Amino acid sequence: MSTRIAAHGRLIDRAKSVGFTFNGKPMRGYAGDTLASALLAGDQMVMGRSYKYHRPRGAVASGAEEPNALMGLGEGAKFEPNQRATTTELFEGLTARSQNHWPGLEFDVGAVNGRLSRFLPAGFYYKMFIHPRAFWKHVYEPVIRQAAGLGRVPGGRDADTYEHFHCFTDVLVIGGGVAGLQAARSAAASGASVLVLEQSAHWGGRAPVDGGTVDGAGADDFVRETVAELEAMPNVTLRNRCMGAGVYDHGYALGYERLTDHAPRAGGPRHRLWRIRARRIVTATGAIERPLAFAGNDVPGVMLASAMRDYLVNWAVAPGRRVIVATNNDDAYRTAITLKTSGIDVLRILDARSSGGGALMQEARALGIRIDCGRAIGRVSGGKRVRSVAVCAQEGTGGALEEVECDAVAMSGGWSPVVHLWSHCGGKLIWDEARAHFRPDPERPPRGADGEGFVIPAGAANGELALNGILGDADEAGKTAARGAGFKPARSKAPRGETVEEAPLQPVWLMPRHADAHLRAKAWLDYQNDVKVSDVRLAAQEGYHSVEHTKRYTTLGMATDQGKLSNINGLATLADAIGSEIPQVGTTTFRPPYTPISMGAIAGEARGAIFQPVRRTPMHGWHEANGADWEPVGQWRRPYTYLRDGESQHDAVMREVRNTRQAVGLLDASTLGKLLVKGPDAGRFLDMLYTNMMSTLKPGKCRYGLMCSENGFLIDDGVVARIDEHTFLCHTTTGGAERIHAHMEEWLQTEWWDWQVHVANLTEQFAQVAVVGPDARKLLERLGGMDLSAGAMAFMEWRDGRIAEFDARVYRISFSGELSFEVAVPASQGLAFWEALMDAGREFGVMPYGTEALHVMRAEKGFIMIGDETDGTVIPQDLGLGWAISKKKEDYLGKRAQARPHMTDPTRWKLVGLETVDGAVLPDGAYALAEGVNANGQRNVQGRVTSTYMSPTLGRGIAMGLVLNGPDRMGEVLEFPGTDGKTYQARIVDQVFYDKDGEKQNV
Amino acid sequence: MLILHCPNCGVDADETELAPGGQAHLKRFGPGSSDEDFHDYLFARENPRGVHFERWRHAHGCGKWFHAARDTATLEVFATYSAQTTEPPQAVLDAIAARRPGWTWRHES
């Protein structure tokens, strides 16, 4: 059984008992425990079930690399799935639930998959669920969906808050072990600003557990003193519980700080995402121990040797009472020695090396531990707990020499530097034959803007595994970082670390070396995704020789732990299976984040109302108070319609159209883009921007213009008013103001930079109201002021003046076909002007109208709308707008493109009006059918609906569409199938449905 | 997440402030040009692994365009310079040549 012991426990406070629940069962631990150490102390060895076979699993590691012990933490709006018990600090009231089982952790129906594992090999899903096709939707998918997924999705909105924090530093040190601390110290001594991130709650990393001395003192003392020294330096910032999550281009890095996960009642944001810019980044991220691949290496109680040592030394937890240690290196002997001196029986050390280890082996032997060299684990027996180990020869096929009863196994396959952060931004690796691991290749670092490497690995992350080497390497890394950041490193010597000399390891990728198929099918590589040695070998056999392909085929390393334990073992297995070498096989790509980070941290403050800013016109509040049914248009909100009590949206739109056509309506047109183009070359410039001639426009006049991109397609339209000789005011669509402003600037700055023109975006400077309808003039005259009579101001003219007490610029333009004045007033006067119009208009029955009424009225008049009639593939010629294209101009943006062969193709679909035979409304976007089918067996088409509305004016559905040879086919009836199963018949007609001669707008 | 120095306002701008504008030093072809020239102007772009000239706009800053000469593989930035030029200034070419011996600008090959 696993229990708390009297010795050790450097991180726990035995005076402070902490209560928590696991699967509803009340349990107790100590302050300083992790959830995993507290569960182990309570003999709760099984912590979850595996993903595919639902095998019982316990913690195999003690830190961030843990693949098995994933929990759902918290409840309700604070529930979070897939949290590692090994990195979860215990607090009073913590609630944890294990995952991947039904109905319970102890008895699980899905475990039948384990019995069937022979029939669920690599690629099973790809192979099995292809045929018959129809089964996918109705049988396979629902069943697989039920079984798939890791953890449970939280039910409600996340109750916590999150924040982003931007920071700049000369040197960023990732990792707060002895390497990180020493690197920080040597970098900071130069005067450089240094930020140190440590993912756990404790400084010092592994060194205090692993032993050894620094300058004659214990590692714990060195850590305490160095942290105190760094804390006292004004140029150093230390953050623990803050993981270096990713390294990106040009020294950008993300830190993921867990502020209140360990103290949920503390208040404030739960996580903070650090967005860091560093001149140099030191990755002192340590190393991770590799499991050994033997049969039954996933049985609860089998643990990494270093993890077992951690549980003993840090939390005073013995995962078993009778332990077998299996290793290919000296380091695992430390675990055996620690176990033995803590009063735990160490039954055997099975050392795969035929000649065993060095001084640590002697020390273990002196303690009376039996050491069998050249021996291996043939198989671990046990279900929810290790029961016994079959010992065999490492060089054999697994024939058992003896069966030893035990309750825990510590394994060590050597150490792999944590190279993730080095690799995120393109740092390359080299294979270190002697230590059997990949480490950063100093010749091929990730490079920054200056062309120099900006990531400097330090200590174990750089392949230095002994204390003295770690400290020396880290000291140098800190100095290199400071130098790279532009500082002069101080002259100082690295502290001297002393540990026992270790004998070389012997790579062991399968235990025993020639394990038979039966054993290989129980030797796990990737615990979380249930990938075994047999799966990788099968993939190789089926031709998946690239590590990237094997990864995807077997899902090796694709779980939430990203293969921290499985990566090297997996690719060594692949290399062996295809008769290649490990460096030739190479690694898969390391991608950020290092361990999963919360979605909340990524979003930060950008959620809810501040996810995206909302732009408001000066009249926004009035609309809101008067029934506005909002429609998002770009970042604006515009009233779609104004709803009255009990009125449907449709009825409101119809009312607004009728009232505007019969009396007078008001539209808030403030969102229309207003770009001022000014300078001696303004006319020449606009002649290039618009398809029609703008330079000939007289001051006081307006002209409708079309704008195309350089490849000929319509991008915007609007009315241009010439203010004076050198000044034009260009109206753009609501969504187009910023885009068209940028378009103008691009051409001015990058092509015609010698032209004297300035562009200013005045969109928000003015409130603009369209006063529309037969009574529009009467309403404005009631307010009094400037002369707006037909004689004083003709259609398509503008004037400055005053209306009542308002400073007005009045454009006599119409997008509805009615008598219409668009009045611009300074934004500060907008609301008062609107209210004055509403007051004065009461006797004329004035009503505000929204964007939908605007759309209906423009469609009745056959006016196009950018984004409806255009979609980025439509040229003005398609829309019958040839009249707005100047024939006289030598050049304008889009002119050359519109002469390309497919642009002049007579079979391009052209704009027409469409009138349903029975008066119904055509479905939007519907296609007109043609004879026959295309190469894909789909029905041929000959046109599509671009705008469609119910017209209250005509009492029937009206539409516009693009149709093959449309203008030549007036009167023909086309068929439009809807998504409702009905087919609509519509006749091709002229697109102007209302007041073809324009008499109403010209009065 | 690149950092580029904006030569117009002098700010070292984070990529989030910048909008990319594709290959720099294109020659515009307008009416009267051949279909092939116009096609290449519109669509044909260099995509080198190595030295490249790009247009960038300091969109969430001063709003101005500039050019950047950088290495698309190592992300080294050789220089940023005015957009109001039809080819890279000599100083920029020199800076690249110093870091990439043997490299030549398109006219010099």
PDB file of C-alpha atoms in Angstrom, chain A residues 522-676:
ATOM      1  CA  LYS A 522       1.408  -4.817 -23.131  1.00  0.00           C
ATOM      2  CA  ALA A 523       4.417  -2.486 -23.171  1.00  0.00           C
ATOM      3  CA  TRP A 524       3.105   1.049 -23.150  1.00  0.00           C
ATOM      4  CA  LEU A 525       4.812   3.970 -24.854  1.00  0.00           C
ATOM      5  CA  ASP A 526       2.096   6.618 -24.644  1.00  0.00           C
ATOM      6  CA  TYR A 527       0.008   6.105 -21.527  1.00  0.00           C
ATOM      7  CA  GLN A 528      -2.568   8.757 -22.174  1.00  0.00           C
ATOM      8  CA  ASN A 529      -3.414   7.684 -25.724  1.00  0.00           C
ATOM      9  CA  ASP A 530      -2.861   3.979 -25.029  1.00  0.00           C
ATOM     10  CA  VAL A 531      -0.139   3.436 -27.623  1.00  0.00           C
ATOM     11  CA  LYS A 532       2.041   0.376 -27.152  1.00  0.00           C
ATOM     12  CA  VAL A 533       5.270  -0.901 -28.671  1.00  0.00           C
ATOM     13  CA  SER A 534       3.189  -3.274 -30.788  1.00  0.00           C
ATOM     14  CA  ASP A 535       1.214  -0.363 -32.298  1.00  0.00           C
ATOM     15  CA  VAL A 536       4.320   1.486 -33.446  1.00  0.00           C
ATOM     16  CA  ARG A 537       5.764  -1.701 -34.882  1.00  0.00           C
ATOM     17  CA  LEU A 538       2.514  -2.360 -36.740  1.00  0.00           C
ATOM     18  CA  ALA A 539       2.553   1.160 -38.158  1.00  0.00           C
ATOM     19  CA  ALA A 540       6.129   0.625 -39.351  1.00  0.00           C
ATOM     20  CA  GLN A 541       5.121  -2.689 -40.883  1.00  0.00           C
ATOM     21  CA  GLU A 542       2.281  -0.985 -42.743  1.00  0.00           C
ATOM     22  CA  GLY A 543       4.673   1.531 -44.244  1.00  0.00           C
ATOM     23  CA  TYR A 544       4.483   4.469 -41.851  1.00  0.00           C
ATOM     24  CA  HIS A 545       8.209   5.162 -41.782  1.00  0.00           C
ATOM     25  CA  SER A 546       8.065   8.914 -41.172  1.00  0.00           C
ATOM     26  CA  VAL A 547       7.813   9.788 -37.512  1.00  0.00           C
ATOM     27  CA  GLU A 548       5.178  12.417 -38.332  1.00  0.00           C
ATOM     28  CA  HIS A 549       3.030   9.811 -40.091  1.00  0.00           C
ATOM     29  CA  THR A 550       3.488   7.222 -37.359  1.00  0.00           C
ATOM     30  CA  LYS A 551       2.493   9.800 -34.807  1.00  0.00           C
ATOM     31  CA  ARG A 552      -0.781  10.527 -36.554  1.00  0.00           C
ATOM     32  CA  TYR A 553      -1.528   6.909 -37.382  1.00  0.00           C
ATOM     33  CA  THR A 554      -0.960   5.596 -33.873  1.00  0.00           C
ATOM     34  CA  THR A 555      -1.756   8.888 -32.045  1.00  0.00           C
ATOM     35  CA  LEU A 556       1.586   8.510 -30.243  1.00  0.00           C
ATOM     36  CA  GLY A 557       2.361  11.769 -28.483  1.00  0.00           C
ATOM     37  CA  MET A 558      -0.898  13.409 -29.536  1.00  0.00           C
ATOM     38  CA  ALA A 559      -2.522  13.467 -26.104  1.00  0.00           C
ATOM     39  CA  THR A 560      -2.674  16.471 -23.787  1.00  0.00           C
ATOM     40  CA  ASP A 561       0.804  15.660 -22.454  1.00  0.00           C
ATOM     41  CA  GLN A 562       2.149  15.920 -26.020  1.00  0.00           C
ATOM     42  CA  GLY A 563       4.272  12.828 -25.507  1.00  0.00           C
ATOM     43  CA  LYS A 564       6.534  14.192 -22.787  1.00  0.00           C
ATOM     44  CA  LEU A 565       7.182  10.638 -21.614  1.00  0.00           C
ATOM     45  CA  SER A 566       6.582   8.761 -24.853  1.00  0.00           C
ATOM     46  CA  ASN A 567       8.358  10.779 -27.512  1.00  0.00           C
ATOM     47  CA  ILE A 568      11.893   9.373 -27.373  1.00  0.00           C
ATOM     48  CA  ASN A 569      10.835   5.815 -26.540  1.00  0.00           C
ATOM     49  CA  GLY A 570       8.359   5.916 -29.415  1.00  0.00           C
ATOM     50  CA  LEU A 571      10.769   7.103 -32.045  1.00  0.00           C
ATOM     51  CA  ALA A 572      13.454   4.715 -30.806  1.00  0.00           C
ATOM     52  CA  THR A 573      10.914   1.907 -31.233  1.00  0.00           C
ATOM     53  CA  LEU A 574      10.143   3.159 -34.737  1.00  0.00           C
ATOM     54  CA  ALA A 575      13.836   3.408 -35.597  1.00  0.00           C
ATOM     55  CA  ASP A 576      14.345  -0.152 -34.426  1.00  0.00           C
ATOM     56  CA  ALA A 577      11.330  -1.403 -36.369  1.00  0.00           C
ATOM     57  CA  ILE A 578      12.447   0.127 -39.667  1.00  0.00           C
ATOM     58  CA  GLY A 579      16.119  -0.657 -39.118  1.00  0.00           C
ATOM     59  CA  SER A 580      17.131   2.970 -38.915  1.00  0.00           C
ATOM     60  CA  GLU A 581      18.978   5.129 -36.399  1.00  0.00           C
ATOM     61  CA  ILE A 582      17.269   7.469 -33.958  1.00  0.00           C
ATOM     62  CA  PRO A 583      18.813  10.709 -35.320  1.00  0.00           C
ATOM     63  CA  GLN A 584      17.687   9.710 -38.835  1.00  0.00           C
ATOM     64  CA  VAL A 585      14.128   9.162 -37.664  1.00  0.00           C
ATOM     65  CA  GLY A 586      14.157  12.488 -35.818  1.00  0.00           C
ATOM     66  CA  THR A 587      11.520  13.954 -33.561  1.00  0.00           C
ATOM     67  CA  THR A 588       8.070  15.259 -34.200  1.00  0.00           C
ATOM     68  CA  THR A 589       7.531  19.011 -33.974  1.00  0.00           C
ATOM     69  CA  PHE A 590       7.335  20.579 -30.521  1.00  0.00           C
ATOM     70  CA  ARG A 591       4.547  23.107 -30.398  1.00  0.00           C
ATOM     71  CA  PRO A 592       3.450  25.543 -27.725  1.00  0.00           C
ATOM     72  CA  PRO A 593       2.054  25.594 -25.146  1.00  0.00           C
ATOM     73  CA  TYR A 594       4.415  23.425 -23.106  1.00  0.00           C
ATOM     74  CA  THR A 595       1.484  22.112 -21.080  1.00  0.00           C
ATOM     75  CA  PRO A 596      -2.139  23.012 -21.801  1.00  0.00           C
ATOM     76  CA  ILE A 597      -3.169  26.501 -20.720  1.00  0.00           C
ATOM     77  CA  SER A 598      -6.705  27.645 -20.001  1.00  0.00           C
ATOM     78  CA  MET A 599      -8.893  29.099 -22.711  1.00  0.00           C
ATOM     79  CA  GLY A 600      -9.710  31.860 -20.223  1.00  0.00           C
ATOM     80  CA  ALA A 601      -6.056  32.897 -20.054  1.00  0.00           C
ATOM     81  CA  ILE A 602      -5.876  33.098 -23.822  1.00  0.00           C
ATOM     82  CA  ALA A 603      -8.994  35.252 -23.973  1.00  0.00           C
ATOM     83  CA  GLY A 604      -7.895  37.408 -21.039  1.00  0.00           C
ATOM     84  CA  GLU A 605     -10.192  40.371 -20.534  1.00  0.00           C
ATOM     85  CA  ALA A 606     -11.601  40.086 -24.056  1.00  0.00           C
ATOM     86  CA  ARG A 607     -14.941  38.474 -23.340  1.00  0.00           C
ATOM     87  CA  GLY A 608     -18.560  39.504 -23.138  1.00  0.00           C
ATOM     88  CA  ALA A 609     -19.203  43.161 -23.816  1.00  0.00           C
ATOM     89  CA  ILE A 610     -15.550  44.002 -24.383  1.00  0.00           C
ATOM     90  CA  PHE A 611     -14.772  41.144 -26.729  1.00  0.00           C
ATOM     91  CA  GLN A 612     -15.028  43.659 -29.524  1.00  0.00           C
ATOM     92  CA  PRO A 613     -15.630  47.385 -29.194  1.00  0.00           C
ATOM     93  CA  VAL A 614     -19.021  48.656 -30.374  1.00  0.00           C
ATOM     94  CA  ARG A 615     -19.129  51.901 -32.336  1.00  0.00           C
ATOM     95  CA  ARG A 616     -22.082  54.098 -31.540  1.00  0.00           C
ATOM     96  CA  THR A 617     -23.522  57.009 -33.487  1.00  0.00           C
ATOM     97  CA  PRO A 618     -24.555  60.134 -31.561  1.00  0.00           C
ATOM     98  CA  MET A 619     -28.160  58.914 -31.817  1.00  0.00           C
ATOM     99  CA  HIS A 620     -27.440  55.376 -30.595  1.00  0.00           C
ATOM    100  CA  GLY A 621     -29.080  55.943 -27.215  1.00  0.00           C
ATOM    101  CA  TRP A 622     -32.200  57.384 -28.812  1.00  0.00           C
ATOM    102  CA  HIS A 623     -32.536  54.339 -31.062  1.00  0.00           C
ATOM    103  CA  GLU A 624     -32.103  52.059 -28.088  1.00  0.00           C
ATOM    104  CA  ALA A 625     -34.829  53.864 -26.170  1.00  0.00           C
ATOM    105  CA  ASN A 626     -37.180  53.738 -29.150  1.00  0.00           C
ATOM    106  CA  GLY A 627     -37.389  50.078 -30.005  1.00  0.00           C
ATOM    107  CA  ALA A 628     -34.291  49.595 -32.150  1.00  0.00           C
ATOM    108  CA  ASP A 629     -33.847  45.991 -33.219  1.00  0.00           C
ATOM    109  CA  TRP A 630     -30.079  46.042 -33.697  1.00  0.00           C
ATOM    110  CA  GLU A 631     -28.109  44.732 -36.613  1.00  0.00           C
ATOM    111  CA  PRO A 632     -24.312  44.590 -36.513  1.00  0.00           C
ATOM    112  CA  VAL A 633     -22.707  46.391 -39.446  1.00  0.00           C
ATOM    113  CA  GLY A 634     -18.951  46.281 -39.185  1.00  0.00           C
ATOM    114  CA  GLN A 635     -18.263  47.382 -35.625  1.00  0.00           C
ATOM    115  CA  TRP A 636     -21.367  49.546 -35.614  1.00  0.00           C
ATOM    116  CA  ARG A 637     -24.802  48.634 -34.429  1.00  0.00           C
ATOM    117  CA  ARG A 638     -27.513  49.991 -36.688  1.00  0.00           C
ATOM    118  CA  PRO A 639     -31.269  49.707 -36.123  1.00  0.00           C
ATOM    119  CA  TYR A 640     -32.568  46.999 -38.446  1.00  0.00           C
ATOM    120  CA  THR A 641     -36.012  48.302 -37.685  1.00  0.00           C
ATOM    121  CA  TYR A 642     -37.819  50.058 -34.815  1.00  0.00           C
ATOM    122  CA  LEU A 643     -40.272  47.699 -33.179  1.00  0.00           C
ATOM    123  CA  ARG A 644     -43.513  48.979 -31.714  1.00  0.00           C
ATOM    124  CA  ASP A 645     -45.456  47.135 -29.039  1.00  0.00           C
ATOM    125  CA  GLY A 646     -46.533  43.718 -30.254  1.00  0.00           C
ATOM    126  CA  GLU A 647     -45.292  44.347 -33.750  1.00  0.00           C
ATOM    127  CA  SER A 648     -43.377  41.699 -35.680  1.00  0.00           C
ATOM    128  CA  GLN A 649     -40.071  42.537 -37.310  1.00  0.00           C
ATOM    129  CA  HIS A 650     -41.611  42.076 -40.754  1.00  0.00           C
ATOM    130  CA  ASP A 651     -44.611  44.296 -39.998  1.00  0.00           C
ATOM    131  CA  ALA A 652     -42.330  47.010 -38.632  1.00  0.00           C
ATOM    132  CA  VAL A 653     -40.241  47.046 -41.812  1.00  0.00           C
ATOM    133  CA  MET A 654     -43.333  47.196 -44.020  1.00  0.00           C
ATOM    134  CA  ARG A 655     -44.731  50.076 -41.943  1.00  0.00           C
ATOM    135  CA  GLU A 656     -41.449  52.002 -42.174  1.00  0.00           C
ATOM    136  CA  VAL A 657     -41.273  51.600 -45.962  1.00  0.00           C
ATOM    137  CA  ARG A 658     -44.893  52.666 -46.466  1.00  0.00           C
ATOM    138  CA  ASN A 659     -44.561  55.641 -44.190  1.00  0.00           C
ATOM    139  CA  THR A 660     -41.399  56.839 -45.896  1.00  0.00           C
ATOM    140  CA  ARG A 661     -42.886  56.470 -49.358  1.00  0.00           C
ATOM    141  CA  GLN A 662     -46.154  58.151 -48.339  1.00  0.00           C
ATOM    142  CA  ALA A 663     -45.075  60.751 -45.771  1.00  0.00           C
ATOM    143  CA  VAL A 664     -41.550  61.132 -44.368  1.00  0.00           C
ATOM    144  CA  GLY A 665     -38.960  58.933 -42.692  1.00  0.00           C
ATOM    145  CA  LEU A 666     -35.643  59.491 -40.932  1.00  0.00           C
ATOM    146  CA  LEU A 667     -32.580  57.301 -41.292  1.00  0.00           C
ATOM    147  CA  ASP A 668     -29.494  57.554 -39.121  1.00  0.00           C
ATOM    148  CA  ALA A 669     -26.853  57.534 -41.859  1.00  0.00           C
ATOM    149  CA  SER A 670     -23.994  58.615 -39.585  1.00  0.00           C
ATOM    150  CA  THR A 671     -22.159  55.330 -40.099  1.00  0.00           C
ATOM    151  CA  LEU A 672     -21.566  55.992 -43.790  1.00  0.00           C
ATOM    152  CA  GLY A 673     -17.877  56.569 -44.405  1.00  0.00           C
ATOM    153  CA  LYS A 674     -16.842  60.177 -44.991  1.00  0.00           C
ATOM    154  CA  LEU A 675     -13.372  60.577 -46.404  1.00  0.00           C
ATOM    155  CA  LEU A 676     -12.016  64.039 -47.125  1.00  0.00           C
TER     156      LEU A 676
END
